[in-house]
XYZ file of C-alpha atoms in Angstrom:
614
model
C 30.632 95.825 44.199
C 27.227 96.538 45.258
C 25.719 97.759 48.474
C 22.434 97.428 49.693
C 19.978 97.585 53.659
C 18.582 94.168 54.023
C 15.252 93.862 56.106
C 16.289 92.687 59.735
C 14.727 88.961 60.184
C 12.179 89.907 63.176
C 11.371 93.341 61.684
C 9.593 91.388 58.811
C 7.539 89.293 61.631
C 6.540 92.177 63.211
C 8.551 92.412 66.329
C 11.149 90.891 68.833
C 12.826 87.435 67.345
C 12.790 84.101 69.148
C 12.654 84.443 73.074
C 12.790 88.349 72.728
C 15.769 88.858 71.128
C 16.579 91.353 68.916
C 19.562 90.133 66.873
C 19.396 85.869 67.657
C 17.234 85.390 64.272
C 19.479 87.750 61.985
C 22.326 86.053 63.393
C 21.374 82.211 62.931
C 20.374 83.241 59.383
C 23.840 85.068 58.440
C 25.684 82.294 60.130
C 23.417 79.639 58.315
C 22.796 77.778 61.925
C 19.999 75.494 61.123
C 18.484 76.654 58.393
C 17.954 73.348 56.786
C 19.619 72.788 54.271
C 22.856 71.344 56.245
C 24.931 74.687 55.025
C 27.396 76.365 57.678
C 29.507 79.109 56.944
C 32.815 78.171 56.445
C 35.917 77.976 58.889
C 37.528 81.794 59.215
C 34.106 83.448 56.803
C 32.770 84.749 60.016
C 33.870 87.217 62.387
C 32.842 89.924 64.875
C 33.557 93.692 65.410
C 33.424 95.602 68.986
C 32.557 92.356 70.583
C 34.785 90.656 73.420
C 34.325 87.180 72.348
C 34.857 85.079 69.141
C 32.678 83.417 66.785
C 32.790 80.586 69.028
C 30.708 82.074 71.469
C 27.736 83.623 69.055
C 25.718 82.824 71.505
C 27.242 85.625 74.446
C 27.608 87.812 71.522
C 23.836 87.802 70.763
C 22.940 88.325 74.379
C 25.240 91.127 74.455
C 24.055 93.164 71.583
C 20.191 92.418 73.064
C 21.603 93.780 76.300
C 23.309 97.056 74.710
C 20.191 97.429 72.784
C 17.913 97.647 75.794
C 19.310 100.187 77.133
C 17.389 102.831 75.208
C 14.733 101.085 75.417
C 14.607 100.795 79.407
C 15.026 104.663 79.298
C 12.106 105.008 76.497
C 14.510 107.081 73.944
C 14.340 104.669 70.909
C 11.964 102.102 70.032
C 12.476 101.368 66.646
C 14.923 98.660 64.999
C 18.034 98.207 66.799
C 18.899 95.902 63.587
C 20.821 97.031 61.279
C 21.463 94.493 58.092
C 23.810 95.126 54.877
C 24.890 92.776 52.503
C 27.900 93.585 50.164
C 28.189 91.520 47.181
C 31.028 90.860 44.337
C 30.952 90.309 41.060
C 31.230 87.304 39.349
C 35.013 86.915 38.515
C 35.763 88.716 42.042
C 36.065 85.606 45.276
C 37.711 87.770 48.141
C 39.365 86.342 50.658
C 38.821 86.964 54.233
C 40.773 89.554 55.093
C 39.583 91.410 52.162
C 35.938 90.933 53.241
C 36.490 92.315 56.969
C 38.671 95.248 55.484
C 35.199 95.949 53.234
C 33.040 95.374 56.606
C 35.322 97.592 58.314
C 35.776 100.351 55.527
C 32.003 100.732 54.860
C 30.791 100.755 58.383
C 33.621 103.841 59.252
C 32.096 105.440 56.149
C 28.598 105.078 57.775
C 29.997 106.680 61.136
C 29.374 103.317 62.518
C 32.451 102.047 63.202
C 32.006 101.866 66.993
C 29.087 99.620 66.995
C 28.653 95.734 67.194
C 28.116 93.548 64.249
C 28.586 90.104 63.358
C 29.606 89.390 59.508
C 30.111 86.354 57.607
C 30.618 85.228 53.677
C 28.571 83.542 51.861
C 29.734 81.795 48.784
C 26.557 79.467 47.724
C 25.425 82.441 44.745
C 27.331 82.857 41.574
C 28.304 85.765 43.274
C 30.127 85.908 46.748
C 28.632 88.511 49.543
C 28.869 89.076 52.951
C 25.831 89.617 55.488
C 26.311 92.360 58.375
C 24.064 92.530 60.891
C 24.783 95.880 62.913
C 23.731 96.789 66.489
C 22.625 100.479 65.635
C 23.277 101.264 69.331
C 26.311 102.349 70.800
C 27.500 99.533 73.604
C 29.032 102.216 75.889
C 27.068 105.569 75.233
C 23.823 103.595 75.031
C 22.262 106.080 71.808
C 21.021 105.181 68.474
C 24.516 106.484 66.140
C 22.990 105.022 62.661
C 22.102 104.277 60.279
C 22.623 108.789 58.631
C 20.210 109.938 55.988
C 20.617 108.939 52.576
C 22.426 106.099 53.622
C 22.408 103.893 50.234
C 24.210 106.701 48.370
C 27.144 106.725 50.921
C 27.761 102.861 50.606
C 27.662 103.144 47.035
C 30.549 105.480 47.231
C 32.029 102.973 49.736
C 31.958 100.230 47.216
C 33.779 102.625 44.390
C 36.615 103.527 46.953
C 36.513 99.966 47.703
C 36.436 98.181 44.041
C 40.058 100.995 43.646
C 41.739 99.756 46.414
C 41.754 96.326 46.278
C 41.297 95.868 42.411
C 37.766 94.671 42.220
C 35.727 94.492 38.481
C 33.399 97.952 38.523
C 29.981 98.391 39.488
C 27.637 100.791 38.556
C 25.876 102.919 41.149
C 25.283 106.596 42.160
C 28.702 107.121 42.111
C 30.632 106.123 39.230
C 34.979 105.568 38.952
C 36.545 107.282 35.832
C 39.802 107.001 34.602
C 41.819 110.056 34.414
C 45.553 111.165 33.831
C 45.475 111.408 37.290
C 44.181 108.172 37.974
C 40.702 106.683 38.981
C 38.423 109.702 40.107
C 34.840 108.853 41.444
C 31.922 111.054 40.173
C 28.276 111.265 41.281
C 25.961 110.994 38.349
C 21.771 111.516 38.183
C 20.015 108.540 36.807
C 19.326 110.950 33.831
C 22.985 111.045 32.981
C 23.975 107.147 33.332
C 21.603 106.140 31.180
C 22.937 108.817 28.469
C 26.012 107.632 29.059
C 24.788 103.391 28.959
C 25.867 103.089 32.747
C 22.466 101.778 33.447
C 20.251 99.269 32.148
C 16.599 100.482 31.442
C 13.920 97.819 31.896
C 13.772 94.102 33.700
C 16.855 92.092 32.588
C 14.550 89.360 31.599
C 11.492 91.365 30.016
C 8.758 92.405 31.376
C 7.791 93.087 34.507
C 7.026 90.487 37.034
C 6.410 89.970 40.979
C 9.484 88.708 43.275
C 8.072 85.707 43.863
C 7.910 84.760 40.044
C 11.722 85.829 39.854
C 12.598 83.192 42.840
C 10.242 80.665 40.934
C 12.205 81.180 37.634
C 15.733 80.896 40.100
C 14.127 77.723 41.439
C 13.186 76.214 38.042
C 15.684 76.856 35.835
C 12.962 78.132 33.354
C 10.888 80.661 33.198
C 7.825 81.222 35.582
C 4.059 81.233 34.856
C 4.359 84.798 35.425
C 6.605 84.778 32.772
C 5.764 82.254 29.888
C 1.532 83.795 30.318
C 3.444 87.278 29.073
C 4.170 85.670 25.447
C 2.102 83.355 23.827
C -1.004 83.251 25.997
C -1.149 87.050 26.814
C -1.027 87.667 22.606
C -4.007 85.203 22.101
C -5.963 87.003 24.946
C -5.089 90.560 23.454
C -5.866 89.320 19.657
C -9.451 88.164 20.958
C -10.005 91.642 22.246
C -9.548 92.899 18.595
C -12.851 91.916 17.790
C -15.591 94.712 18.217
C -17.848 92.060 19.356
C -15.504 90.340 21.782
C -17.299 88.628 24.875
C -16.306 87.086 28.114
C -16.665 83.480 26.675
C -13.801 84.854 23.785
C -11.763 85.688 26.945
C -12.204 82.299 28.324
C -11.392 80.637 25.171
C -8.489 82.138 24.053
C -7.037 81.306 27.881
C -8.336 77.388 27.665
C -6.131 76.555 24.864
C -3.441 77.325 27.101
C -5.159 75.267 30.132
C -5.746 78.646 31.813
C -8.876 80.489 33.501
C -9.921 83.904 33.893
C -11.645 84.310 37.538
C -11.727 87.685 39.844
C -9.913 87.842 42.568
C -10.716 90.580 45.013
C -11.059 93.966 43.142
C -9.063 92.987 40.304
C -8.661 89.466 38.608
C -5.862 86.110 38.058
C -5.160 84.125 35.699
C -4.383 80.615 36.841
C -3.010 76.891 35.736
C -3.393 73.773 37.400
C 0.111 72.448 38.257
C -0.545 68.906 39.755
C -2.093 69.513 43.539
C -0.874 73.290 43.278
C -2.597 76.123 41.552
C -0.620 79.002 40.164
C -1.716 82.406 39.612
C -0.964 85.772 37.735
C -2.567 88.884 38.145
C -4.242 89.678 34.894
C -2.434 93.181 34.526
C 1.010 91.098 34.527
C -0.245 89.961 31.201
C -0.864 93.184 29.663
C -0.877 97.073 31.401
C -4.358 97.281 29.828
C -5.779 94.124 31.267
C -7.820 95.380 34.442
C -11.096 94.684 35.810
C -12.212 97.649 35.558
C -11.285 98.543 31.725
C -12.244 95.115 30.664
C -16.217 95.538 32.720
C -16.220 98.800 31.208
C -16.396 97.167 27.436
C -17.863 93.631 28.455
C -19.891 94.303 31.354
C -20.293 92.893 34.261
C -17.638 89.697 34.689
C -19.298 86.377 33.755
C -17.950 82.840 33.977
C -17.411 80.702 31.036
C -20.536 79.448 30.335
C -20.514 75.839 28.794
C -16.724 74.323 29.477
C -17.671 71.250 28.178
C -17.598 72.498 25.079
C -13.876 73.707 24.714
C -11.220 71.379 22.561
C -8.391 70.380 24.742
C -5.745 72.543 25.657
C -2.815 72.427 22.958
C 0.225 73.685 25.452
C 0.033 74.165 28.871
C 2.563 75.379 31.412
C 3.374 72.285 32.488
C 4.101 70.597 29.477
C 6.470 74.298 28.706
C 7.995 73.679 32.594
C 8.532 69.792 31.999
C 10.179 70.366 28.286
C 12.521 73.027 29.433
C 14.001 71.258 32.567
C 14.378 67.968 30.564
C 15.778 69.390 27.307
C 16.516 73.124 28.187
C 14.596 75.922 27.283
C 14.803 77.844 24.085
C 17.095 80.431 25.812
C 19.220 78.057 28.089
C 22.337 78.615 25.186
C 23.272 79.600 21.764
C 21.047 78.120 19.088
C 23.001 75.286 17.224
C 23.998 75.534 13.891
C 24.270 73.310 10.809
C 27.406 70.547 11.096
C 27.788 68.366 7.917
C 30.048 65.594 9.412
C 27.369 65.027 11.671
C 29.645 64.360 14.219
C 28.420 67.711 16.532
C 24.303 66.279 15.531
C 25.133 62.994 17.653
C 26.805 64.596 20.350
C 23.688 66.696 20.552
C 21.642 63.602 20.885
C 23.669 62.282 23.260
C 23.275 65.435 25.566
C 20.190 65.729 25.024
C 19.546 61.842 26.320
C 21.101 62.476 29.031
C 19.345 65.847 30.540
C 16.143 63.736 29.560
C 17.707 60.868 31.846
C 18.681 63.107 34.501
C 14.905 64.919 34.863
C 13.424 61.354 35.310
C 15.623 60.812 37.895
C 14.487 64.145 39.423
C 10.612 63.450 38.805
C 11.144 59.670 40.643
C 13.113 60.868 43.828
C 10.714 64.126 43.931
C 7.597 61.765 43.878
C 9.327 58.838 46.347
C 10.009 62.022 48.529
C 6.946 63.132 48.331
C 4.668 59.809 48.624
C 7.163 58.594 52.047
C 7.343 62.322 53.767
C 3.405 62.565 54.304
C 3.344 59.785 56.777
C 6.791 59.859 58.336
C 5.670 63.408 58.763
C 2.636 62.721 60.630
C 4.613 59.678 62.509
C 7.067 62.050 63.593
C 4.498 64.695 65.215
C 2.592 62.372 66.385
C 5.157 60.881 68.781
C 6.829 64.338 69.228
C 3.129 65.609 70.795
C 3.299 62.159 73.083
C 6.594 63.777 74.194
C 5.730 66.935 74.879
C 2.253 65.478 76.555
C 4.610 62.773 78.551
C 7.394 65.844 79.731
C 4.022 68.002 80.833
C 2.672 65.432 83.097
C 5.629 64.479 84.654
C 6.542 68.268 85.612
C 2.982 68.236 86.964
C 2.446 64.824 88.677
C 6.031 63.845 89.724
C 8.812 66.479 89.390
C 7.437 69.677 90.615
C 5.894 68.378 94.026
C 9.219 66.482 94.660
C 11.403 69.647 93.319
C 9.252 71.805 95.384
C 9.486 69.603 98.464
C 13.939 69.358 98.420
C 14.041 73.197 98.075
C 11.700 73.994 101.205
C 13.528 70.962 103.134
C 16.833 72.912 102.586
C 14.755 76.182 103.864
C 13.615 77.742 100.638
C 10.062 79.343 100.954
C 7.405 78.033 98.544
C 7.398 81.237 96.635
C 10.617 81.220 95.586
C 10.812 77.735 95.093
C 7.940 77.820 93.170
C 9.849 80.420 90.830
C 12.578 78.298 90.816
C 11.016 75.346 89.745
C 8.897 77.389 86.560
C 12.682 78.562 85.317
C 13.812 74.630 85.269
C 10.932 73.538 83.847
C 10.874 76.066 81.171
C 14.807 75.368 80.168
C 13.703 71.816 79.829
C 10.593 72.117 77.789
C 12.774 74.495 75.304
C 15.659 71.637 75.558
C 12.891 69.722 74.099
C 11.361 71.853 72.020
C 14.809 72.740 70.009
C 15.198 68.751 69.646
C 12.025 68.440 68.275
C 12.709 71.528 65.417
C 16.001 70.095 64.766
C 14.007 66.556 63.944
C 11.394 68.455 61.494
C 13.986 70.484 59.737
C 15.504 67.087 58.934
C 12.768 64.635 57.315
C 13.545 64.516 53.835
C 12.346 67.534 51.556
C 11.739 67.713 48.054
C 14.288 69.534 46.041
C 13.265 72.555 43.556
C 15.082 71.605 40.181
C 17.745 74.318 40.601
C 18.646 72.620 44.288
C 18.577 69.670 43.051
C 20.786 70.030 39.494
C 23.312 71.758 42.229
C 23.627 68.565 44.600
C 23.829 66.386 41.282
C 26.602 68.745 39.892
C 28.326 68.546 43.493
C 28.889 64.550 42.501
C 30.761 65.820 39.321
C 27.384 64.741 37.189
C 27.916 66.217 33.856
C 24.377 66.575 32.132
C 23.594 68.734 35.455
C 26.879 70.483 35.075
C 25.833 71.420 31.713
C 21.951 72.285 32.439
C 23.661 74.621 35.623
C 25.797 76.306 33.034
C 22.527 76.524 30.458
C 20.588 78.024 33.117
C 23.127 80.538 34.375
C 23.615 82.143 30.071
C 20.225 82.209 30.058
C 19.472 84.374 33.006
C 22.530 86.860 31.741
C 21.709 86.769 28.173
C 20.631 90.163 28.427
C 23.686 91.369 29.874
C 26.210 88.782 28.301
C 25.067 90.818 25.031
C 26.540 93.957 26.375
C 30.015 91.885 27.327
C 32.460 91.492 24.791
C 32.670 87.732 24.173
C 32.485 84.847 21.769
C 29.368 82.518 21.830
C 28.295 79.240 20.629
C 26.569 75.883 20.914
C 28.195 73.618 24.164
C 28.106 70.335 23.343
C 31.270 68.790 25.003
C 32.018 68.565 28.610
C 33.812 72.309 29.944
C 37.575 71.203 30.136
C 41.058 73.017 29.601
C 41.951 73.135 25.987
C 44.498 75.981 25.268
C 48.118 74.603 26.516
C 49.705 77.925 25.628
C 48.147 79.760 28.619
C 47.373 78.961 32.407
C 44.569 77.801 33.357
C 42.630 78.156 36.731
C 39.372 76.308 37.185
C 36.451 77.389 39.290
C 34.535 74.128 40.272
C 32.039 76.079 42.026
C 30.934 78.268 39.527
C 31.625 75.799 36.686
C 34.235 78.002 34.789
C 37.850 78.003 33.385
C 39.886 81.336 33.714
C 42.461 81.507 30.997
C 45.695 84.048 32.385
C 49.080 85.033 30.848
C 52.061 84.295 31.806
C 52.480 87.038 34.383
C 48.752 86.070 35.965
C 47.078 88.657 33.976
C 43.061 87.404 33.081
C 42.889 87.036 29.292
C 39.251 85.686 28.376
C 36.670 82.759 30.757
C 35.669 79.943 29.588
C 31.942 79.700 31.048
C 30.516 76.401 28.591
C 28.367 78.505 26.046
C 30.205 81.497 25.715
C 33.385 82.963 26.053
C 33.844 86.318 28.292
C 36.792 88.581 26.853
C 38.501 90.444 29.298
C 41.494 91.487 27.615
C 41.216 93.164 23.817
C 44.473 92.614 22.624
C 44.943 91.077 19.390
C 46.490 88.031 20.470
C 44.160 87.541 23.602
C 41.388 87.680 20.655
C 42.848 85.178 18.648
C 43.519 82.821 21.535
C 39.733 83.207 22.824
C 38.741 82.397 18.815
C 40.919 79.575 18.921
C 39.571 78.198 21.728
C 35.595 78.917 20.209
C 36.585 76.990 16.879
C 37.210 73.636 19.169
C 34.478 73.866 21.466
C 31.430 75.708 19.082
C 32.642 75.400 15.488
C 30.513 78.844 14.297
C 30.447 81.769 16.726
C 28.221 85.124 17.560
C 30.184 87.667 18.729
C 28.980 90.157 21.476
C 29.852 93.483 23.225
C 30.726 97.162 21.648
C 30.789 97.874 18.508
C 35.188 97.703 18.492
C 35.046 94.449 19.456
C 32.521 93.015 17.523
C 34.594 94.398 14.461
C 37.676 93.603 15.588
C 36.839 90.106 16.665
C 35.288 89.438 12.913
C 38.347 90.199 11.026
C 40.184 87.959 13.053
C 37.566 85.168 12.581
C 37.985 85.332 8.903
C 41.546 85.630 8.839
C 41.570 82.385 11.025
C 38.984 81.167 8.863
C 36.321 80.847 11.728
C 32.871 80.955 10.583
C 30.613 84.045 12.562
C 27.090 83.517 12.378
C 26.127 87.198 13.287
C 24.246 88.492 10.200
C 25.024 92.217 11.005
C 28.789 91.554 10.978
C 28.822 89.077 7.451
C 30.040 92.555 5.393
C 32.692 92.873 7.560
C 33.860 89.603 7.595
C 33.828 88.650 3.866
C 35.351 91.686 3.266
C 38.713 90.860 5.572
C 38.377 86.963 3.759
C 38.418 88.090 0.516
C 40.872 90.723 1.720
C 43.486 87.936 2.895
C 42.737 85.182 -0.516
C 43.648 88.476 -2.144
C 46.877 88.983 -0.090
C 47.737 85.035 -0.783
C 47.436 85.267 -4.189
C 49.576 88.368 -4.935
C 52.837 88.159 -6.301
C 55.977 87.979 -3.329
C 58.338 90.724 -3.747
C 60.387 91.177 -6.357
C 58.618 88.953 -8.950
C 57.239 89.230 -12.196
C 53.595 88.088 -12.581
C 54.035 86.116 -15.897
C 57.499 85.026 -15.123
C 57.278 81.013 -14.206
């Protein structure tokens, strides 16, 4: 499990949330109340703590945290955030149930000292990995003072996870604090950074290269391949560095080397981008993304003063540009959405390729049509909708003026009311109504259609059981773990058939969501997953092995084994013994060695004969 503060939602706006409160916008977002995309947390994911009414009433609850939370602030004593927001996450093989997840609310909030406060928590199971959101009332509803969050607080819920991950049997995290086996039985230790990463506890470097901004990482999650950001780093970013290489290098080299990619060089500011046309967008990279040594100021130092390309019409057509690299990925996967395939002389695995690789070509037309018939009808039933939406609004504002406040005005001073305070009557009604109206009229923009990001989109397909986006899901999901896949001990190889049950022997148990088949003994014990292009190990025994290579000869032929050294080993001489071809060149000693090993144990003479005797 991991631990981590979130940023409270009107905190990163700068102040109070919608009509002053505090907690309403961290609350709709936890809860998933209209946030577009027609998700709700599920029945019995959500609950409450220190709160007198149920999820039912979220509503109250909000109002009542706002309430507690003024107190300090009538009295001037705090100012700051009264929001406090967590988020607990799982790993990938762990789905905890409800109970579970309030016990973990529950258990890391008392280890916090914050166990008396409000909060509001629900699941949310829309990631490959479940979490929960918190969002914490840091003052006390009785005693009216700020109790939380204590210093240091990110090393005490990473403790909280360990003691939590123990007692109810969740996979391991790495953190601060570490769990250790002893003869005594899990111990948890605090380690420096120093010493995990002497020990391999933690991962030096960006899982998927190098460096890059957030908003790149989203736009690779979005895409399902990677981001300008990301692709500029290889090809484009060598080109630009080779042209450099020359002693007489000039601005116009720069420019060059960057056009045959259809990219420009401009300043931007004090430093400089460089950009791609993507359609009506324009997409940018700071040039030091590209290289450490790429600044403005190193580069003016050696080529003076910045200068713009000075004849473009003179430059050959680009010969790759982002787009084509974003179009050919999505359509027919990138490079590292799976296992490369390997040679099959029946041919029979070379057609099913084809066939796959018709139909993710199929299904990104269909996304490029409904993206562009999105796109070409929301633009005017857009400006339809506000249109009549600001003759609403204009219609509501002159009937409060002309017709409904004189005559409201008029009953209440007939019945005896003063003007005054019929006049402040009448501003509260006609402010409930004009926020009656305005809610109506979000509720209708949040609904025109909206054009899909490829990731968003594959998902809804997949939801429909659709299984070229099943299989580009799964693609996209081994490609942003390869890194870390290669540190699990598992079995790899090319999917080309649909992800079904194969292995009778065992029990199966199929996770639709995530798009992967658990394979368990008889007692329920997890043996090895079946994710599409590779196979996670969980259990090292000799027979789980074989069963796992069993199951890699049907669906990949060849395999690459990864994870420790042991494995690896132990995994090849069981490949060659089942005569299972492994395509890893580092373990080919190994594994000729155990064939020739076992031809030689065939051949040999059975006990108790003669070798010349017939």
């Amino acid at each position: 499990m991991i631990g981590k503060v979130g940023r409270s939602r009107q905190a990163a706006k700068g102040g109070a949330g919608s009509n002053g409160s505090q907690f309403r916008d961290i609350i709709t977002y936890i809860s998933r109340d209209a946030d577009g995309k027609g998700r709700m947390v599920a029945p019995g994911e959500m609950g409450v703590l220190n709160l007198p009414l149920g999820t039912d009433e979220m509503a109250m609850n909000v109002e009542m945290m706002d309430i507690a939370a003024r107190q300090t602030q009538k009295n001037g004593k705090f100012k700051g955030d009264p929001v406090y927001h967590l988020v607990l996450s799982w790993r990938e093989n762990d789905s905890p149930n409800a109970k579970q997840v309030e016990d973990c609310v529950k258990h890391t909030l008392k280890a916090l000292g914050m166990q008396e406060c409000q909060a509001v928590w629900a699941i949310h199971r829309d990631t490959d990995d479940d979490h929960v959101h918190i969002a914490v009332n840091r003052v006390h509803p009785a005693k009216g003072i700020v109790v939380g969050p204590p210093h240091h607080d990110y090393f005490i819920i990473d403790k909280a996870m360990r003691e939590l991950e123990i007692k109810h049997g969740f996979e391991r995290d790495n953190g601060p604090y570490i769990t250790v086996d002893t003869p005594a039985g899990p111990e948890i230790v605090r380690m420096s950074r120093k010493e995990r990463l002497e020990k391999g506890l933690l991962k030096g470097g960006d899982e998927m290269g190098p460096s890059t901004t957030q908003s790149a990482r989203q736009a690779e999650r979005n895409q399902g391949a990677e981001s300008f950001q990301r692709w500029a780093q290889g090809e484009p970013a060598h080109a630009l560095m080779d042209a450099l290489k020359s002693p007489s290098a000039t601005w116009d080299d720069l420019h060059e080397a960057l056009a045959a990619y259809g990219m420009k060089l401009k300043p931007k500011g004090t430093g400089m981008v460089v950009t791609t046309e993507m359609g009506e967008r324009t997409l940018a990279c700071p040039l030091s993304k590209l290289d450490r040594s790429l600044t403005r100021m190193k580069l003016e130092e050696r080529l003076g003063a910045f200068e713009p390309l000075s004849n473009s019409s003179s430059l050959p057509p680009p010969t790759t540009t982002y787009k084509d690299f974003l179009n050919h990925a999505q359509a027919h996967g990138s490079e590292h959405d799976g296992p490369k395939p390997h040679d099959d002389r029946s041919g029979k695995r070379a057609r099913r390729r084809a066939e796959r690789a018709q139909a993710r070509e199929a299904l990104h037309q269909r996304y490029r049509q409904e993206k562009e018939h999105i796109k070409a009808t929301r633009r005017d039933t857009r400006k339809s909708l506000l249109e009549r939406q600001a003759a609403e609004r204009k219609a509501l504002a002159e009937d409060h003026r002309i017709r409904r406040k004189p005559q409201f005005i008029a009953q209440k001073m007939a019945l005896g009311m003063d003007r005054q305070m019929a006049t402040g009557l009448w501003a509260y009604q006609a402010a409930r109504e004009k926020e009656e109206l305005q809610k109506r009229q979000l509720k209708e923009r949040m609904a025109l259609p909206r054009g899909l990001v490829w990731r968003d989109w594959l998902e809804q397909e997949a939801a429909k059981e659709d299984e070229a986006a099943l299989s580009a899901l799964r693609g996209i999901r081994y490609r942003e773990r390869r890194k870390e896949n290669q540190e699990k001990n598992g079995i790899e190889g090319e999917e080309v058939d649909a992800l079904k049950p194969m292995l009778k022997t065992l029990t199966t148990r199929v996770d639709r969501r995530r798009q992967k088949i658990h394979y368990l003994d008889a007692s329920g014990k997890m043996l090895f997953t079946d994710t599409g292009p590779r196979i996670d190990v969980h259990d090292k025994a000799d027979t789980s092995v074989e069963a796992a290579l069993r199951l890699a000869a049907q669906k990949y032929g060849a395999v690459d084994i990864t994870g420790s050294a042991a494995f690896r080993e132990q995994a090849a001489r069981q490949a060659a013994r089942m005569g299972i071809k492994v395509r890893d060149k580092d373990l080919q000693g190994v594994w000729q060695k155990e064939l020739e090993a076992g031809l030689s144990r065939v051949s040999r003479p059975s006990h108790g004969e003669h070798p010349g005797r017939k």
